[in-house]
Coordinates of C-alpha atoms in Angstrom, one line a residue:
X25 CA -0.4 0.1 -0.1
X26 CA 1.4 3.9 -0.4
X27 CA 2.6 5.8 2.6
X28 CA 1.7 9.2 1.8
X29 CA 3.9 11.8 3.6
X30 CA 3.6 15.6 2.9
X31 CA 6.2 18.2 3.2
X32 CA 5.4 21.7 4.8
X33 CA 1.6 20.8 5.2
X34 CA 1.2 24.0 7.0
X35 CA 2.0 26.0 3.9
X36 CA 0.3 27.2 1.2
X37 CA 1.9 24.8 -1.2
X38 CA 1.9 21.2 -0.9
X39 CA 4.1 18.2 -1.8
X40 CA 3.2 14.7 -1.2
X41 CA 5.4 11.8 -1.4
X42 CA 4.4 8.3 -1.9
X43 CA 6.0 5.3 -1.0
X44 CA 4.8 1.7 -1.9
X45 CA 5.3 -0.1 2.0
X46 CA 4.7 -3.7 2.6
X47 CA 4.6 -5.0 6.2
X48 CA 8.2 -5.6 8.2
X49 CA 8.8 -5.7 11.7
X50 CA 12.3 -3.9 11.4
X51 CA 10.3 -0.8 10.4
X52 CA 8.6 -0.5 13.6
X53 CA 10.5 2.7 14.7
X54 CA 9.3 4.7 11.7
X55 CA 5.6 3.9 12.5
X56 CA 6.1 4.9 16.0
X57 CA 7.1 8.3 15.0
X58 CA 4.5 8.7 12.8
X59 CA 2.2 7.6 15.5
X60 CA 3.6 10.3 18.0
X61 CA 3.0 12.9 14.9
X62 CA -0.5 12.0 14.6
X63 CA -0.9 12.3 18.5
X64 CA 0.1 15.5 18.8
X65 CA -1.5 16.9 15.9
X66 CA -4.8 15.3 18.1
X67 CA -5.7 12.9 15.3
X68 CA -5.3 9.9 17.6
X69 CA -5.6 9.7 21.1
X70 CA -3.8 6.9 23.1
X71 CA -1.1 6.5 25.9
X72 CA 1.1 4.7 23.2
X73 CA 1.3 3.2 19.8
X74 CA 1.0 -0.2 22.1
X75 CA -2.1 0.7 23.4
X76 CA -5.0 -1.9 22.6
X77 CA -7.4 1.2 22.3
X78 CA -7.1 4.1 19.9
X79 CA -9.7 6.8 20.0
X80 CA -10.2 8.8 16.8
X81 CA -12.5 12.2 16.5
X82 CA -14.6 11.7 13.7
X83 CA -15.3 15.0 11.8
X84 CA -18.3 13.6 10.3
X85 CA -20.4 12.1 13.1
X86 CA -18.9 14.7 15.8
X87 CA -18.2 11.4 17.9
X88 CA -14.8 9.9 19.4
X89 CA -14.6 6.8 17.3
X90 CA -12.6 3.8 19.0
X91 CA -10.3 1.1 17.7
X92 CA -9.8 -1.8 19.5
X93 CA -6.8 -3.7 18.8
X94 CA -7.0 -6.4 21.7
X95 CA -5.9 -9.8 19.3
X96 CA -3.0 -10.4 21.6
X97 CA -3.4 -14.6 20.5
X98 CA -2.0 -13.3 16.7
X99 CA 0.5 -10.8 17.8
X100 CA 2.2 -10.0 14.5
X101 CA -1.5 -9.6 13.0
X102 CA -2.4 -7.5 15.6
X103 CA 1.4 -5.4 15.1
X104 CA 0.5 -5.4 10.6
X105 CA -3.1 -4.3 11.6
X106 CA -1.9 -1.4 13.9
X107 CA 0.5 -0.6 11.4
X108 CA -1.7 -0.6 8.4
X109 CA -4.6 1.5 9.7
X110 CA -2.2 3.9 11.4
X111 CA -1.1 4.5 7.3
X112 CA -4.9 4.8 6.4
X113 CA -5.2 7.5 9.3
X114 CA -2.2 9.2 7.9
X115 CA -3.7 9.0 4.2
X116 CA -6.9 11.1 6.0
X117 CA -9.4 8.1 5.1
X118 CA -12.6 8.9 7.1
X119 CA -12.8 7.9 10.4
X120 CA -15.8 5.7 9.6
X121 CA -14.4 3.7 7.5
X122 CA -11.5 3.0 9.0
X123 CA -13.4 2.0 12.3
X124 CA -15.8 0.0 10.0
X125 CA -12.7 -1.6 8.5
X126 CA -10.6 -2.7 11.5
X127 CA -14.1 -4.1 13.2
X128 CA -14.7 -6.0 9.9
X129 CA -11.1 -7.4 9.9
X130 CA -10.7 -8.3 13.6
X131 CA -13.5 -10.3 13.5
X132 CA -12.3 -12.2 10.4
X133 CA -8.8 -13.1 11.6
X134 CA -10.6 -13.9 15.0
X135 CA -13.2 -16.5 13.4
X136 CA -10.4 -17.5 11.0
X137 CA -7.7 -18.5 13.0
X138 CA -5.5 -15.8 11.5
X139 CA -6.9 -15.7 8.3
X140 CA -5.7 -19.1 8.0
X141 CA -9.0 -21.3 7.7
X142 CA -9.9 -20.2 4.2
X143 CA -12.8 -22.6 4.5
X144 CA -14.1 -20.3 6.8
X145 CA -13.4 -17.1 5.3
X146 CA -15.4 -18.3 2.5
X147 CA -18.3 -18.9 4.6
X148 CA -18.1 -15.6 6.1
X149 CA -18.0 -14.1 2.8
X150 CA -21.0 -16.0 1.4
X151 CA -23.2 -14.9 4.9
X152 CA -21.7 -11.4 4.7
X153 CA -24.7 -8.7 3.5
X154 CA -21.7 -6.8 2.1
X155 CA -19.3 -9.4 0.7
X156 CA -17.9 -7.6 -2.4
X157 CA -16.9 -4.9 -0.1
X158 CA -15.4 -7.3 2.6
X159 CA -14.0 -9.1 0.1
X160 CA -11.8 -6.1 -1.3
X161 CA -10.7 -4.9 1.8
X162 CA -9.4 -8.4 2.7
X163 CA -7.3 -8.1 -0.7
X164 CA -6.0 -4.6 0.2
X165 CA -4.7 -5.7 3.8
X166 CA -3.1 -8.9 2.3
X167 CA -1.5 -7.0 -0.5
X168 CA 0.1 -5.2 2.8
X169 CA 0.6 -8.4 5.2
X170 CA 2.5 -10.4 2.7
X171 CA 2.5 -13.5 4.9
X172 CA -0.7 -15.4 4.6
X173 CA -1.4 -17.9 1.6
X174 CA -2.5 -15.1 -0.5
X175 CA -3.2 -17.2 -3.8
X176 CA -5.9 -18.9 -1.8
X177 CA -7.4 -15.9 -0.3
X178 CA -7.3 -14.1 -3.6
X179 CA -9.0 -17.0 -5.3
X180 CA -11.8 -17.0 -2.4
X181 CA -12.0 -12.8 -2.9
X182 CA -12.0 -13.0 -6.5
X183 CA -15.0 -15.0 -6.6
X184 CA -17.3 -12.6 -5.1
X185 CA -18.8 -10.3 -7.6
X186 CA -20.0 -6.7 -7.4
X187 CA -23.8 -6.8 -7.1
X188 CA -25.6 -4.3 -9.3
X189 CA -26.1 -0.9 -8.1
X190 CA -29.2 0.3 -7.1
X191 CA -30.3 4.1 -7.4
X192 CA -31.2 5.9 -4.2
X193 CA -35.0 5.2 -3.5
X194 CA -36.5 8.8 -3.1
X195 CA -40.0 9.7 -1.3
X196 CA -42.8 10.0 -3.8
X197 CA -43.2 13.8 -4.8
X198 CA -46.5 13.8 -3.3
X199 CA -45.3 13.1 -0.4
X200 CA -42.8 16.0 -0.6
X201 CA -45.1 18.6 -1.5
X202 CA -47.0 17.7 1.4
X203 CA -44.4 18.3 3.6
X204 CA -43.3 21.7 2.1
X205 CA -46.7 22.8 2.4
X206 CA -46.6 22.0 6.0
X207 CA -43.5 23.6 6.6
X208 CA -44.6 26.7 4.8
X209 CA -48.1 26.8 6.8
X210 CA -46.2 26.0 9.9
X211 CA -43.7 28.7 10.2
X212 CA -45.6 31.1 8.7
X213 CA -48.0 31.3 11.7
X214 CA -47.5 31.6 15.3
X215 CA -46.8 29.1 17.3
X216 CA -44.5 28.6 20.2
X217 CA -42.3 25.6 18.8
X218 CA -40.9 27.0 16.0
X219 CA -37.3 28.2 17.6
X220 CA -37.2 24.2 18.2
X221 CA -37.7 23.2 14.8
X222 CA -35.6 26.0 13.1
X223 CA -33.3 23.9 12.0
X224 CA -35.8 21.8 9.9
X225 CA -36.6 25.0 8.2
X226 CA -33.1 26.3 7.3
X227 CA -32.5 22.8 6.0
X228 CA -35.7 22.7 3.9
X229 CA -34.7 26.3 2.2
X230 CA -31.2 26.0 1.4
X231 CA -30.4 22.3 0.8
X232 CA -33.9 22.1 -1.8
X233 CA -31.9 25.0 -3.8
X234 CA -28.0 23.8 -3.1
X235 CA -27.0 20.0 -2.9
X236 CA -25.8 19.6 0.3
X237 CA -25.0 16.6 2.6
X238 CA -26.8 16.9 6.2
X239 CA -23.2 16.8 7.8
X240 CA -22.3 19.7 5.4
X241 CA -25.3 22.1 7.0
X242 CA -24.0 20.9 10.5
X243 CA -20.8 22.4 9.8
X244 CA -21.8 25.7 8.8
X245 CA -20.4 28.5 10.8
X246 CA -22.4 31.3 12.6
X247 CA -20.6 33.8 10.1
X248 CA -21.6 31.5 7.1
X249 CA -24.0 33.9 5.0
X250 CA -23.4 37.6 4.3
X251 CA -24.4 40.7 2.6
X252 CA -21.5 42.2 -0.1
X253 CA -20.9 46.0 -0.8
X254 CA -23.1 45.4 -3.9
X255 CA -26.1 44.0 -2.1
X256 CA -25.3 40.4 -2.8
X257 CA -26.0 37.4 -0.7
X258 CA -23.8 34.6 0.1
X259 CA -23.2 31.6 1.8
X260 CA -19.6 29.5 2.9
X261 CA -20.3 25.8 2.8
X262 CA -17.3 23.5 4.0
X263 CA -17.8 20.4 1.6
X264 CA -16.9 17.0 3.3
X265 CA -16.5 14.6 0.5
X266 CA -13.2 15.2 -1.3
X267 CA -10.8 13.5 -2.4
X268 CA -7.7 13.3 0.5
X269 CA -3.9 13.1 0.1
X270 CA -3.2 13.3 3.5
X271 CA -4.9 13.9 6.8
X272 CA -3.4 17.1 7.2
X273 CA -5.3 18.1 3.6
X274 CA -8.1 21.2 4.8
X275 CA -11.5 20.4 3.6
X276 CA -12.5 22.7 0.6
X277 CA -14.2 25.9 0.8
X278 CA -17.1 26.9 -1.5
X279 CA -19.1 30.1 -1.8
X280 CA -22.0 30.1 -3.3
X281 CA -24.9 33.2 -4.0
X282 CA -28.1 32.9 -2.5
X283 CA -31.4 34.8 -2.6
X284 CA -32.7 37.8 0.0
X285 CA -35.1 35.0 1.2
X286 CA -32.5 32.5 2.5
X287 CA -30.3 35.3 3.5
X288 CA -33.6 37.0 5.9
X289 CA -34.2 33.4 7.3
X290 CA -30.6 33.0 8.2
X291 CA -30.3 36.2 10.0
X292 CA -33.6 35.9 11.3
X293 CA -32.3 32.6 13.4
X294 CA -29.1 34.2 14.4
X295 CA -30.8 37.0 16.1
X296 CA -33.0 34.1 18.0
X297 CA -29.9 32.5 19.1
X298 CA -28.1 36.1 20.4
X299 CA -31.3 37.1 22.4
X300 CA -30.9 33.4 24.2
X301 CA -27.4 34.1 24.6
X302 CA -26.5 31.5 22.4
X303 CA -23.4 31.4 21.1
X304 CA -21.0 29.5 19.3
X305 CA -18.8 28.9 16.3
X306 CA -21.4 27.1 14.6
X307 CA -24.9 27.5 13.7
X308 CA -26.4 24.2 14.7
X309 CA -24.5 24.4 18.1
X310 CA -25.0 21.8 20.9
X311 CA -26.0 24.9 22.9
X312 CA -28.6 25.3 20.5
X313 CA -29.8 21.6 20.7
X314 CA -29.6 21.5 24.5
X315 CA -31.8 25.0 25.1
X316 CA -34.6 22.6 23.4
X317 CA -33.8 18.8 24.8
X318 CA -32.4 19.2 28.1
X319 CA -30.0 16.4 29.3
X320 CA -31.3 13.9 31.6
X321 CA -29.5 14.0 34.6
X322 CA -25.6 15.0 35.0
X323 CA -24.8 12.8 31.9
X324 CA -22.4 14.4 29.8
X325 CA -21.4 13.3 26.2
X326 CA -17.8 14.6 24.9
X327 CA -18.1 15.8 20.9
X328 CA -15.7 16.7 18.9
X329 CA -16.8 20.2 18.1
X330 CA -19.7 22.4 19.4
X331 CA -22.4 21.3 16.8
X332 CA -24.9 19.0 16.1
X333 CA -24.4 15.4 15.6
X334 CA -26.0 14.0 12.4
X335 CA -28.4 11.5 15.0
X336 CA -29.5 14.5 16.8
X337 CA -30.4 16.4 13.2
X338 CA -32.4 12.8 12.5
X339 CA -34.2 12.9 16.0
X340 CA -35.3 16.5 15.2
X341 CA -36.7 15.9 12.3
X342 CA -38.1 12.7 13.5
X343 CA -39.7 14.5 16.1
X344 CA -41.2 17.5 13.6
X345 CA -42.6 14.2 11.8
X346 CA -44.1 13.2 15.1
X347 CA -45.6 16.6 16.5
X348 CA -46.5 18.4 13.8
X349 CA -47.0 16.8 10.4
X350 CA -48.9 13.7 11.9
X351 CA -50.5 15.0 14.9
X352 CA -50.9 18.4 14.7
X353 CA -51.4 18.7 10.7
X354 CA -52.9 14.8 10.6
X355 CA -51.2 14.2 7.3
X356 CA -51.1 10.5 6.3
X357 CA -47.3 9.9 5.4
X358 CA -46.3 6.7 3.6
X359 CA -42.8 7.6 3.4
X360 CA -41.0 9.8 5.2
X361 CA -38.2 12.2 4.1
X362 CA -34.3 11.9 5.5
X363 CA -31.7 14.4 6.0
X364 CA -29.9 13.5 2.8
X365 CA -32.9 13.7 0.7
X366 CA -33.3 17.0 0.0
X367 CA -29.5 16.9 -1.8
X368 CA -31.1 15.1 -4.1
X369 CA -33.9 16.9 -5.0
X370 CA -31.7 19.8 -5.8
X371 CA -29.5 17.9 -8.1
X372 CA -32.5 17.0 -10.0
X373 CA -33.8 20.4 -10.3
X374 CA -30.4 22.0 -11.0
X375 CA -30.4 19.2 -14.1
X376 CA -33.9 20.1 -15.3
X377 CA -33.0 23.7 -14.7
X378 CA -30.6 23.0 -17.6
X379 CA -27.4 23.0 -15.8
X380 CA -24.6 20.5 -16.9
X381 CA -23.1 18.1 -15.6
X382 CA -19.7 19.7 -14.4
X383 CA -21.5 22.8 -13.2
X384 CA -24.1 20.3 -11.1
X385 CA -20.9 18.6 -9.9
X386 CA -19.2 21.7 -8.5
X387 CA -22.3 22.6 -7.0
X388 CA -23.2 19.4 -5.2
X389 CA -19.2 19.0 -4.0
X390 CA -18.7 15.5 -6.1
X391 CA -15.1 14.2 -6.2
X392 CA -16.3 13.1 -9.7
X393 CA -18.2 14.5 -12.8
X394 CA -19.9 11.2 -13.6
X395 CA -21.3 11.2 -9.6
X396 CA -24.8 12.6 -10.6
X397 CA -25.4 10.5 -13.4
X398 CA -27.5 7.8 -11.5
X399 CA -29.8 11.0 -10.5
X400 CA -30.8 11.3 -14.0
X401 CA -33.3 8.3 -13.8
X402 CA -35.5 10.1 -11.2
X403 CA -36.1 12.8 -13.2
X404 CA -38.9 11.7 -15.2
X405 CA -41.0 10.6 -12.4
X406 CA -40.4 13.8 -10.8
X407 CA -41.6 15.9 -13.8
X408 CA -44.4 13.7 -14.2
X409 CA -45.6 13.7 -10.2
X410 CA -44.6 17.2 -10.0
X411 CA -47.1 18.1 -12.9
X412 CA -49.8 16.4 -11.6
X413 CA -49.6 17.1 -7.8
X414 CA -49.6 20.7 -8.4
X415 CA -52.2 20.1 -10.4
X416 CA -54.3 18.0 -8.0
X417 CA -53.6 21.2 -5.4
X418 CA -55.1 23.4 -7.7
X419 CA -51.4 25.0 -7.9
X420 CA -49.5 27.5 -9.7
X421 CA -49.3 26.8 -13.9
X422 CA -46.1 28.6 -14.1
X423 CA -43.5 25.8 -13.9
X424 CA -40.8 28.4 -15.0
X425 CA -41.5 30.4 -12.3
X426 CA -41.3 27.9 -9.9
X427 CA -37.9 26.3 -11.0
X428 CA -36.0 29.3 -10.4
X429 CA -36.7 28.6 -6.6
X430 CA -36.3 25.0 -6.5
X431 CA -38.8 22.3 -6.7
X432 CA -40.3 23.6 -3.0
X433 CA -40.5 26.4 -0.6
X434 CA -42.5 28.3 -2.9
X435 CA -45.2 30.7 -2.4
X436 CA -48.7 29.4 -4.4
X437 CA -51.4 31.3 -6.0
X438 CA -54.6 29.5 -6.3
X439 CA -55.7 29.0 -9.7
X440 CA -59.6 28.8 -9.4
X441 CA -61.1 28.4 -13.0
X442 CA -63.6 26.2 -12.2
X443 CA -67.4 26.2 -14.1
X444 CA -67.5 30.1 -14.1
X445 CA -69.6 30.7 -16.8
X446 CA -73.3 29.1 -18.2
X447 CA -73.9 28.3 -21.2
X448 CA -76.1 31.6 -22.4
X449 CA -73.0 33.8 -21.2
X450 CA -70.6 31.7 -23.4
X451 CA -72.8 32.5 -26.2
X452 CA -73.1 36.0 -25.7
X453 CA -69.5 36.8 -24.7
X454 CA -67.2 34.3 -25.9
X455 CA -66.2 32.8 -29.6
X456 CA -67.1 29.2 -30.3
X457 CA -64.0 27.1 -31.2
X458 CA -63.4 23.2 -31.0
X459 CA -65.0 21.8 -27.9
X460 CA -65.5 25.3 -25.9
X461 CA -64.9 29.1 -26.0
X462 CA -62.6 31.5 -26.8
X463 CA -62.4 34.5 -24.1
X464 CA -60.5 36.5 -26.5
X465 CA -62.9 37.1 -29.1
X466 CA -62.2 40.7 -30.4
X467 CA -58.3 40.1 -30.8
X468 CA -59.0 36.1 -32.1
X469 CA -56.9 34.9 -34.2
X470 CA -54.1 37.5 -33.2
X471 CA -53.2 36.0 -29.7
X472 CA -53.5 32.2 -30.7
X473 CA -51.0 29.8 -29.6
X474 CA -50.0 26.6 -31.2
X475 CA -53.0 24.8 -29.7
X476 CA -56.5 26.0 -28.0
X477 CA -56.1 23.1 -25.6
X478 CA -53.1 24.7 -24.0
X479 CA -54.1 28.8 -24.3
X480 CA -55.3 30.7 -21.2
X481 CA -58.0 32.2 -23.2
X482 CA -59.8 28.8 -24.0
X483 CA -62.6 27.6 -21.6
X484 CA -63.6 23.6 -22.6
X485 CA -67.2 23.6 -22.6
X486 CA -68.3 20.8 -25.1
X487 CA -71.6 20.3 -25.7
X488 CA -73.4 16.9 -24.1
X489 CA -73.2 15.2 -27.6
X490 CA -69.3 16.2 -27.9
X491 CA -68.5 15.6 -24.0
X492 CA -66.7 12.4 -24.7
X493 CA -65.1 13.2 -28.0
X494 CA -63.9 16.3 -26.1
X495 CA -62.5 14.5 -23.0
X496 CA -60.6 12.5 -25.5
X497 CA -59.4 15.2 -27.4
X498 CA -57.7 16.9 -24.2
X499 CA -56.2 13.2 -22.9
X500 CA -54.6 12.4 -26.4
X501 CA -52.9 15.7 -26.3
X502 CA -51.7 15.3 -22.6
X503 CA -50.3 11.9 -23.4
X504 CA -48.6 13.8 -26.1
X505 CA -47.3 15.9 -24.1
X506 CA -46.1 13.2 -21.8
X507 CA -43.9 11.7 -24.3
X508 CA -42.3 14.8 -25.4
X509 CA -41.2 15.4 -22.2
X510 CA -39.8 12.3 -21.6
X511 CA -38.0 12.6 -24.9
X512 CA -36.9 16.0 -24.3
X513 CA -35.4 14.6 -20.7
X514 CA -33.5 12.0 -22.9
X515 CA -32.0 14.6 -24.9
X516 CA -31.0 16.7 -22.0
X517 CA -29.1 13.9 -20.4
X518 CA -27.2 13.0 -23.5
X519 CA -26.7 16.7 -23.7
X520 CA -25.1 17.2 -20.4
X521 CA -23.1 14.1 -20.8
X522 CA -21.5 15.4 -23.7
X523 CA -20.3 18.3 -22.3
X524 CA -18.5 17.0 -19.7
X525 CA -16.8 13.6 -21.3
X526 CA -16.2 15.4 -24.9
X527 CA -15.1 19.0 -23.4
X528 CA -18.4 20.7 -25.6
X529 CA -19.4 23.9 -23.7
X530 CA -20.6 24.9 -27.2
X531 CA -23.4 23.2 -25.9
X532 CA -24.4 24.7 -22.9
X533 CA -26.7 27.2 -24.6
X534 CA -28.4 24.1 -26.5
X535 CA -28.8 22.4 -23.0
X536 CA -30.5 25.6 -21.8
X537 CA -32.5 25.5 -24.7
X538 CA -33.9 22.1 -23.9
X539 CA -34.9 23.4 -20.5
X540 CA -36.9 26.0 -21.8
X541 CA -39.0 23.5 -24.0
X542 CA -39.2 21.5 -21.2
X543 CA -41.0 23.9 -19.0
X544 CA -43.1 24.9 -21.4
X545 CA -44.0 21.1 -22.3
X546 CA -44.5 21.3 -18.6
X547 CA -46.6 24.7 -19.0
X548 CA -48.8 23.0 -21.5
X549 CA -48.9 19.3 -19.8
X550 CA -50.6 21.1 -16.7
X551 CA -53.2 23.3 -18.6
X552 CA -54.5 20.1 -20.0
X553 CA -54.5 18.2 -16.8
X554 CA -56.0 21.1 -15.0
X555 CA -58.9 21.5 -17.5
X556 CA -59.4 17.4 -17.1
X557 CA -59.8 18.0 -13.3
X558 CA -61.7 20.6 -13.1
X559 CA -64.2 18.4 -15.4
X560 CA -63.3 15.5 -13.2
X561 CA -64.2 17.7 -10.0
X562 CA -67.4 19.3 -11.5
X563 CA -68.7 15.6 -12.5
X564 CA -68.4 14.4 -8.9

C-alpha cells in the first residue's frame, strides 16, 4: 500500500511523497514516529502506539470512535493491523471507514484463526451482506501483509462479484409537496415551537436549492452568510467529500450566491440565538440542541466540536414528523423524508433547469463529474409527479417561475377557473371554438398559440353530444405532451454528458434551450391536466 508523506503541510503549497510499503517488523520505529506525530496533532488519542485502544475524532459523526486491537493471540497480525490502519489514518481516510474496516478485519482474523482457515473465510464472505466490499478490504490488507496464503485468499475473494448498484429510492413527490406545504404553513403562523424546529426550516430552504450533505449543513459556521457591498448575498459551505492525499489536507470551502429570502431566514435565526445568549462557532450548536432538549441528569457526552451530530438532526426531524406533521396537521405519510434526500431533489432540479453535469458536480461538491448520473433516472418520475401534484392542489401553472426557486419552498397562488360561466353567457360573450370557447373574442386570432388546449383564453365546454370525444381530445394531447417531455429529458441527459465527457462547452446553450422547452411542455401539460381535473371535479 502507499504511505503518504506531505512536505510543509502548513504552508500554501504541499508536496506529497508516495512510498510503496509492505509489513516489515524492522520498520516499527518509523511507524511509532508517525503515530507520535498524529497523536501530537490530535488525530489519535492513546497512551502509546502499543495501547490496545486508539480513539479517533470523527469529523463526520462528531463523535470520538474507538479502534480495539485486542488480538494478543495473533501478535504479528495485531502489529500489522496497527501499522496498516495508521497508514490509512495518515492518508486521511474517513474515521468511520477506518472504524468499520478495522472492526470487520478483527472479526475475520478471530473467526478464521488468523486468516489461515480459508474455508471459514469463504463461509464468512458468503454470509456477509456486503460481501463484495469485505472481499476487497481483505485483498487490500493481504497486499500489505504478505505472510499469509495469498493465492488461496485471492482465489476466494476474486470469486465475489459486485452486486448491481441500485439508485437511491427517493420519496414520492406527492409526499414531498405535502411536507413542503406543512413547513410553509407552520412557519408562517404564530406558534411556540418555531425555534425548536428552526433547523428543519433552514435545512428545507437551503438544501432544496444548493445540494448539501447533512453534515455540510451542520458544519455551517455562525458567520456563514453575508451581504456584500453590492447588495448580493453569499453563503460559505465547508464541503466534506473530497479525495484526500493526507490527513492534513484542509476541507474545501465553497462560496455560493443565495437569494434575499435565504439570507433573511439565516439572520433571523442568528438574532434568536443572540437573544437567548446561545453563542458558538457553529450555527447549529450543541447549546442550541440542549436548549430545546435539556439533558437528563448529570450525563455528559463528549463531542469533537460544538455542533449537532447527524443523529441529533434525524431526531429533530423525527420529532417534527411526529408532533407537527402527524399530530398537528393530521397528515397521512407513507414515506418519510430523510435529511439526505433534499440534496438529491436539488441536483434533479439543477438538471431540469439546464445546468450541465460539470456545473452540477461542482455545486454538489462531488469528487467526480460522473457522480450525478444516477440522479437522471429520477427526473422523468419527478416531472410527471410534479405536474400531477400541483394540478391536484390547484396550484401555480407557471413551471418556469417555480423552477427558479427549486422544486419546493415557493409561495403559490390558487387557480380557480372552475365552471365560472353558464351556457348563455358563453354564447353571448365568447367565441365558439373546438369543444369550448375563446375568451379573446375581439382579438381572435391575433393572440392564438399553437393549440387551443394550452391557451389561457380557452374554456373547455363541449356540448353534451361532444363531451366524451372532447375529453379524449384533451387526454390524447396530454399523452403526447408526456412523450415529448420524456424525449426532451433524454435529450438533455445526452447533451449534459457530452458537455462533460467530450469537453463541448458550446453545447451549454443547447442544454439551456432544452430546459426552456421542457418547462414549456410542462406548462402545457399542466394546462391540459387542469382542464381535465376541473371537469372531473365538476362531475363529482
